[in-house]
Short mmCIF file of C-alpha atoms in Angstrom, two decimals:
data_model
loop_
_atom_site.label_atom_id
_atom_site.label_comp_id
_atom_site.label_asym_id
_atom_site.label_seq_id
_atom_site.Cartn_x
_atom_site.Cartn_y
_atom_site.Cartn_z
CA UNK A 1 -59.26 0.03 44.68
CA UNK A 2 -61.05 -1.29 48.08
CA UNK A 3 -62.91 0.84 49.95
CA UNK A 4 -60.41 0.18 53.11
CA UNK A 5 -57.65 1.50 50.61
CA UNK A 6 -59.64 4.59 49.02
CA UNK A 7 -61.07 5.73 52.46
CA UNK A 8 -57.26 5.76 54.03
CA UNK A 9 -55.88 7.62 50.87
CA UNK A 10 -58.53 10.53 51.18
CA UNK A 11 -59.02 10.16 55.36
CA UNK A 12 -56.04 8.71 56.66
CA UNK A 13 -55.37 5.89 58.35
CA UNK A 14 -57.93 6.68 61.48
CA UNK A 15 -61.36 7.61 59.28
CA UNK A 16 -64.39 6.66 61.11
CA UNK A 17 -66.31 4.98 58.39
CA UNK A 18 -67.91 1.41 59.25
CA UNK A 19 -68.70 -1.57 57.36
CA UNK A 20 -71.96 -3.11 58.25
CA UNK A 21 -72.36 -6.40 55.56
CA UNK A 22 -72.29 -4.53 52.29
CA UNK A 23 -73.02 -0.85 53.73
CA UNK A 24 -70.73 1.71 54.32
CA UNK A 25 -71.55 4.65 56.48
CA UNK A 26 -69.54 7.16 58.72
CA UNK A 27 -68.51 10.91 59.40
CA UNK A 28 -64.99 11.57 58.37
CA UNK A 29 -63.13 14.77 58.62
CA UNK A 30 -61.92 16.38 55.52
CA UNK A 31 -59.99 20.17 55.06
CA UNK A 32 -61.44 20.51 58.71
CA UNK A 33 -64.83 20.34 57.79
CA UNK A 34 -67.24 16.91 58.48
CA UNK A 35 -68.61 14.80 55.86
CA UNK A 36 -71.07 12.39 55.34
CA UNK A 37 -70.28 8.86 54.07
CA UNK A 38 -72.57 6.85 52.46
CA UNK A 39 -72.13 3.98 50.21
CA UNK A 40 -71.58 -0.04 49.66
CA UNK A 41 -69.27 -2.70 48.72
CA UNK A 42 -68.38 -6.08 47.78
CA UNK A 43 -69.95 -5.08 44.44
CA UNK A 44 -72.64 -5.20 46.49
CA UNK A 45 -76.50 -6.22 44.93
CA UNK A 46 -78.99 -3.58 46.19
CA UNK A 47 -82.29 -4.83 47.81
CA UNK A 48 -84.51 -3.66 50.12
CA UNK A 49 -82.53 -3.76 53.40
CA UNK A 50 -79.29 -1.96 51.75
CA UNK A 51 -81.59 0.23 50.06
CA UNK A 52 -83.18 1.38 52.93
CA UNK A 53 -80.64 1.65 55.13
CA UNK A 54 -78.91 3.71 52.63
CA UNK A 55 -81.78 6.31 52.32
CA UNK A 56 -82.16 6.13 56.77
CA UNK A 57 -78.41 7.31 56.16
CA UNK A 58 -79.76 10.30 53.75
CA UNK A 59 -82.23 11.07 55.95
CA UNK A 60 -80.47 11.00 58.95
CA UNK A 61 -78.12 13.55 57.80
CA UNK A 62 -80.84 16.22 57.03
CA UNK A 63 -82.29 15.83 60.01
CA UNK A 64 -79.20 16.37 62.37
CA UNK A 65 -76.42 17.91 60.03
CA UNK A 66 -78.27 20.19 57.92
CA UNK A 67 -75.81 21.81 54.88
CA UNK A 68 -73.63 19.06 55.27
CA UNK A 69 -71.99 17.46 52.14
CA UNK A 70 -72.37 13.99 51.45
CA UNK A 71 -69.97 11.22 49.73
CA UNK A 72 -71.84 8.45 48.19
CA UNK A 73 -68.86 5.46 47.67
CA UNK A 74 -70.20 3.44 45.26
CA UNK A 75 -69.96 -0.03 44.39
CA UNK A 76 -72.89 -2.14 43.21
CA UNK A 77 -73.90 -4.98 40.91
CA UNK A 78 -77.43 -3.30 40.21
CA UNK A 79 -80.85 -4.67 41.89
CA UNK A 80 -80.94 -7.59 43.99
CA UNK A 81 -82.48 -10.05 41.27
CA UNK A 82 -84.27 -12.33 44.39
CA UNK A 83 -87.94 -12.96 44.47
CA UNK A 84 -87.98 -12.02 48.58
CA UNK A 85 -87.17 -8.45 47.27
CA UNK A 86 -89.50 -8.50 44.29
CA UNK A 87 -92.27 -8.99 46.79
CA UNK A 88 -91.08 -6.77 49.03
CA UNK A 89 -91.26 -3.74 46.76
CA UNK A 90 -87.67 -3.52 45.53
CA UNK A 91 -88.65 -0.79 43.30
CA UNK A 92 -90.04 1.47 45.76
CA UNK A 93 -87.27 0.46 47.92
CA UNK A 94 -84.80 1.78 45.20
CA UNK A 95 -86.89 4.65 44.29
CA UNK A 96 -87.24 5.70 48.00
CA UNK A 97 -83.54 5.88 48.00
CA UNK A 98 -83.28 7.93 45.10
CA UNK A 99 -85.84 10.33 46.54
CA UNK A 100 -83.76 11.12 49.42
CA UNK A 101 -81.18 11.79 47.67
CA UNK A 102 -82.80 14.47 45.44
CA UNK A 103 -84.05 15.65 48.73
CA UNK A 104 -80.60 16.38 50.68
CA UNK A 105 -80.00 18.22 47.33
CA UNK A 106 -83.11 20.40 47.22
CA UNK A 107 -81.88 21.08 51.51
CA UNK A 108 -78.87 22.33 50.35
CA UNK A 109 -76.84 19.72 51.21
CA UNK A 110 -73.59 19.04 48.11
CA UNK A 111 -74.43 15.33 47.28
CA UNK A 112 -70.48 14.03 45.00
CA UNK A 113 -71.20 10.44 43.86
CA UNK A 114 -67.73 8.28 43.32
CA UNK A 115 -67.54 5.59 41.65
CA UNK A 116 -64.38 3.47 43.16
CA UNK A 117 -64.96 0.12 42.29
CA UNK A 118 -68.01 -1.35 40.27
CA UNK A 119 -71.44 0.76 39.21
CA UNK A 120 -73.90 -1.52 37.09
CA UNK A 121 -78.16 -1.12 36.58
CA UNK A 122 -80.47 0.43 38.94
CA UNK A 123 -78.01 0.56 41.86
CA UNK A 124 -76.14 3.51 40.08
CA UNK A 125 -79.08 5.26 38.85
CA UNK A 126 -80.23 5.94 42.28
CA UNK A 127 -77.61 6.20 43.88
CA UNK A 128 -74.80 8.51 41.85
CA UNK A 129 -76.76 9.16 38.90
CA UNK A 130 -79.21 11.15 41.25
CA UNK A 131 -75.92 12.79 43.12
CA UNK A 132 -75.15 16.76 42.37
CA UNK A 133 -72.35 15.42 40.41
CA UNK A 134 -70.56 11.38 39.88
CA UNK A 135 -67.37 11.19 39.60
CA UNK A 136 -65.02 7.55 38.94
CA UNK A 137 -61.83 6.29 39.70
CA UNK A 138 -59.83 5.61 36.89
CA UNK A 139 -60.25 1.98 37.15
CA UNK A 140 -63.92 1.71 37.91
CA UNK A 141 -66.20 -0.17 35.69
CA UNK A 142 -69.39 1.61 34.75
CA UNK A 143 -72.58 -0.03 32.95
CA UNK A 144 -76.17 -0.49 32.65
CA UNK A 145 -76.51 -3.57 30.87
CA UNK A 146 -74.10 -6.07 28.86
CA UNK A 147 -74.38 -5.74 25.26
CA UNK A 148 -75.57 -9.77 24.68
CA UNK A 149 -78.13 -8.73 27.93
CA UNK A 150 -79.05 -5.61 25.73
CA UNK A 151 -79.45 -7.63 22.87
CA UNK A 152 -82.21 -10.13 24.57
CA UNK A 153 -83.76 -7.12 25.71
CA UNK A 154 -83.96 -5.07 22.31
CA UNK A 155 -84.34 -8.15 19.90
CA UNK A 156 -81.43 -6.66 18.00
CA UNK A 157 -78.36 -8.66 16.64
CA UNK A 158 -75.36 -8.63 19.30
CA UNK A 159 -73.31 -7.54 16.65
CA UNK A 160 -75.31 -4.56 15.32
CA UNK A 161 -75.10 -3.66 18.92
CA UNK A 162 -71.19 -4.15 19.07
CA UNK A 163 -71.07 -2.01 16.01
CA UNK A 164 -73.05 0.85 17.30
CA UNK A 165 -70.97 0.87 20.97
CA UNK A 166 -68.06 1.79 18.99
CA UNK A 167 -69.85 5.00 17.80
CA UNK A 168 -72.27 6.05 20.11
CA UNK A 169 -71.19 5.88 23.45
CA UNK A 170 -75.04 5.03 24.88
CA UNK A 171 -74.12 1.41 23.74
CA UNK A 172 -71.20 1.30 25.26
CA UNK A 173 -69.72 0.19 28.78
CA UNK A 174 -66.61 2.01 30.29
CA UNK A 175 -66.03 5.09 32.34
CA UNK A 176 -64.82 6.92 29.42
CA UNK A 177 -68.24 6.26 27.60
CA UNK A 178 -70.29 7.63 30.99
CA UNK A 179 -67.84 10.77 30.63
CA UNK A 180 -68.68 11.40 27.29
CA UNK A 181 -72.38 11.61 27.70
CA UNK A 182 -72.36 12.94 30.45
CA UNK A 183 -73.39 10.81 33.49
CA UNK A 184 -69.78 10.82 34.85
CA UNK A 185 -68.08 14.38 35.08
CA UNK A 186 -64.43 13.18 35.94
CA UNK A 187 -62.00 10.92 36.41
CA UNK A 188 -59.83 10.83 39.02
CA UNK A 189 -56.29 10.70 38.65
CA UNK A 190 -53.17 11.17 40.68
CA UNK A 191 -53.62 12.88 44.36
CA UNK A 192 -57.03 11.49 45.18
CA UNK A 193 -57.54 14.30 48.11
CA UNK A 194 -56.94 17.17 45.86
CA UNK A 195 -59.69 15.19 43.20
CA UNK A 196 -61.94 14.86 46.51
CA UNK A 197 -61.72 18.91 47.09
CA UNK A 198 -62.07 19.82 43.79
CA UNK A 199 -65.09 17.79 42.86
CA UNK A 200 -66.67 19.03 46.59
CA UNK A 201 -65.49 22.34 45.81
CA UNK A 202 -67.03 22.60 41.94
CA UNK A 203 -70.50 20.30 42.76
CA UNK A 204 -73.43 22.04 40.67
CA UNK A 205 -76.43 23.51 41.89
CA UNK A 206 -78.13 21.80 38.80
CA UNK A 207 -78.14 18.88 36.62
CA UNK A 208 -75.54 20.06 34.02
CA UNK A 209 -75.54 16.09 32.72
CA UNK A 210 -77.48 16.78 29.61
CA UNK A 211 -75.41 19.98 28.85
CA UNK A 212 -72.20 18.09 29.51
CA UNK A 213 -73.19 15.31 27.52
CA UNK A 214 -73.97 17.82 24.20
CA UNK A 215 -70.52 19.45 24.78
CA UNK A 216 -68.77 16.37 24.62
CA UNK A 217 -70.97 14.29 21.73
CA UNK A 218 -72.41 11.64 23.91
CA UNK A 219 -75.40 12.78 24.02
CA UNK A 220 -76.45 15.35 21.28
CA UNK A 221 -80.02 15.60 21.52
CA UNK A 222 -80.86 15.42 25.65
CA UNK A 223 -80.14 19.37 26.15
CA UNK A 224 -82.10 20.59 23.64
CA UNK A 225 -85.04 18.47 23.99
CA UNK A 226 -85.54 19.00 27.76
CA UNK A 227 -85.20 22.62 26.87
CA UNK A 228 -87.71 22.63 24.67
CA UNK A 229 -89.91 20.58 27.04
CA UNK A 230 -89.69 22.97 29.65
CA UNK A 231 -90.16 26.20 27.79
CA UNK A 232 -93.49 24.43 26.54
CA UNK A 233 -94.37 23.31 29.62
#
């Protein structure tokens, strides 16, 4: 679904969100209450600029609408692979974003991530990855890295890697695969508003990612471990 589409199904037809290149920002009005919109499109490569406008969003929010909950609409092919950005600091850039983020959370502001188109790499991880809770439309397409990518990367055979993506949803690509372990709490299905107030209505106060991947057998190991951390720590 296209933003244009999405934001009209949850806003109606006379939503106040704006498209500036690949950035999406706006205050809409939902169950008579203002939110914050944040997000991009055109699967949309994060660099610099769109990462820091993105964050001057965040920030901007604290500073005049404290409490208020935010929407991050995402849709993102990852980092901006360009050398301009490289030498610019993409990283902090990114990172920046992501700390702003965690921020609005720690001010009390309910941070929902949805994913409604595309969510690939380091443009989901700090963006709804750092979010109270992510959400995804049905259709969405979710990943970190292609599996023949994944295999360059690890030195492993591509299909020893195809092999373990059917078992272990860490290997795998798919919405259903973020579910299981965690990183995505829902999908969205049917009446998208009532989705929108339920997930705005039911956004944690903490990370529950690890405890939600355990419960559901994507990720068996995370809870316990960074329990164990912080009990030693």
């Amino acid at each position: 679904m296209d933003w244009k589409s999405l934001a009209t199904t949850l806003f109606g037809s006379d939503h106040r969100i704006a498209q500036d290149g690949d950035f999406l920002h706006g205050t809409v009005e939902f169950d008579g209450a203002p939110l914050t919109v944040i997000g991009t499109t055109n699967h949309a490569p994060i660099g610099v600029r769109l990462a820091l406008a993105q964050a001057r969003a965040v920030l901007d929010a604290i500073e005049n609408h404290p409490g208020r909950a935010i929407l991050l609409m995402i849709d993102t092919q990852g980092q901006q692979l360009r050398r301009r950005d490289e030498l610019l600091g993409i990283n902090r850039a990114m990172a920046h974003l992501g700390m702003t983020i965690d921020l609005a959370r720690r001010r009390g502001h309910r941070v929902l991530g949805l994913v409604y188109d595309q969510a690939l790499s380091g443009g989901f991880i700090t963006s709804g990855l750092i979010a109270d809770a992510c959400d995804a439309l049905g259709a969405a397409e979710i990943r970190v890295m292609r599996i023949p990518a994944m295999a360059r990367v690890t030195k492993l055979p591509e299909a020893l890697l195809t092999r373990l993506s059917e078992v272990n949803p860490v290997f795998a690509p798919g919405v259903a695969n973020y579910v299981a372990m965690g990183g995505v709490r829902a999908v969205w299905q049917g009446d998208l508003q009532d989705a929108l107030r339920k997930a705005l209505a039911e956004a944690p106060v903490e990370d529950l990612r690890a405890r939600d991947g355990a419960a559901r057998g994507g990720r068996r190991l995370a809870a316990d471990i960074v329990r164990r951390v912080l009990e030693a720590a």
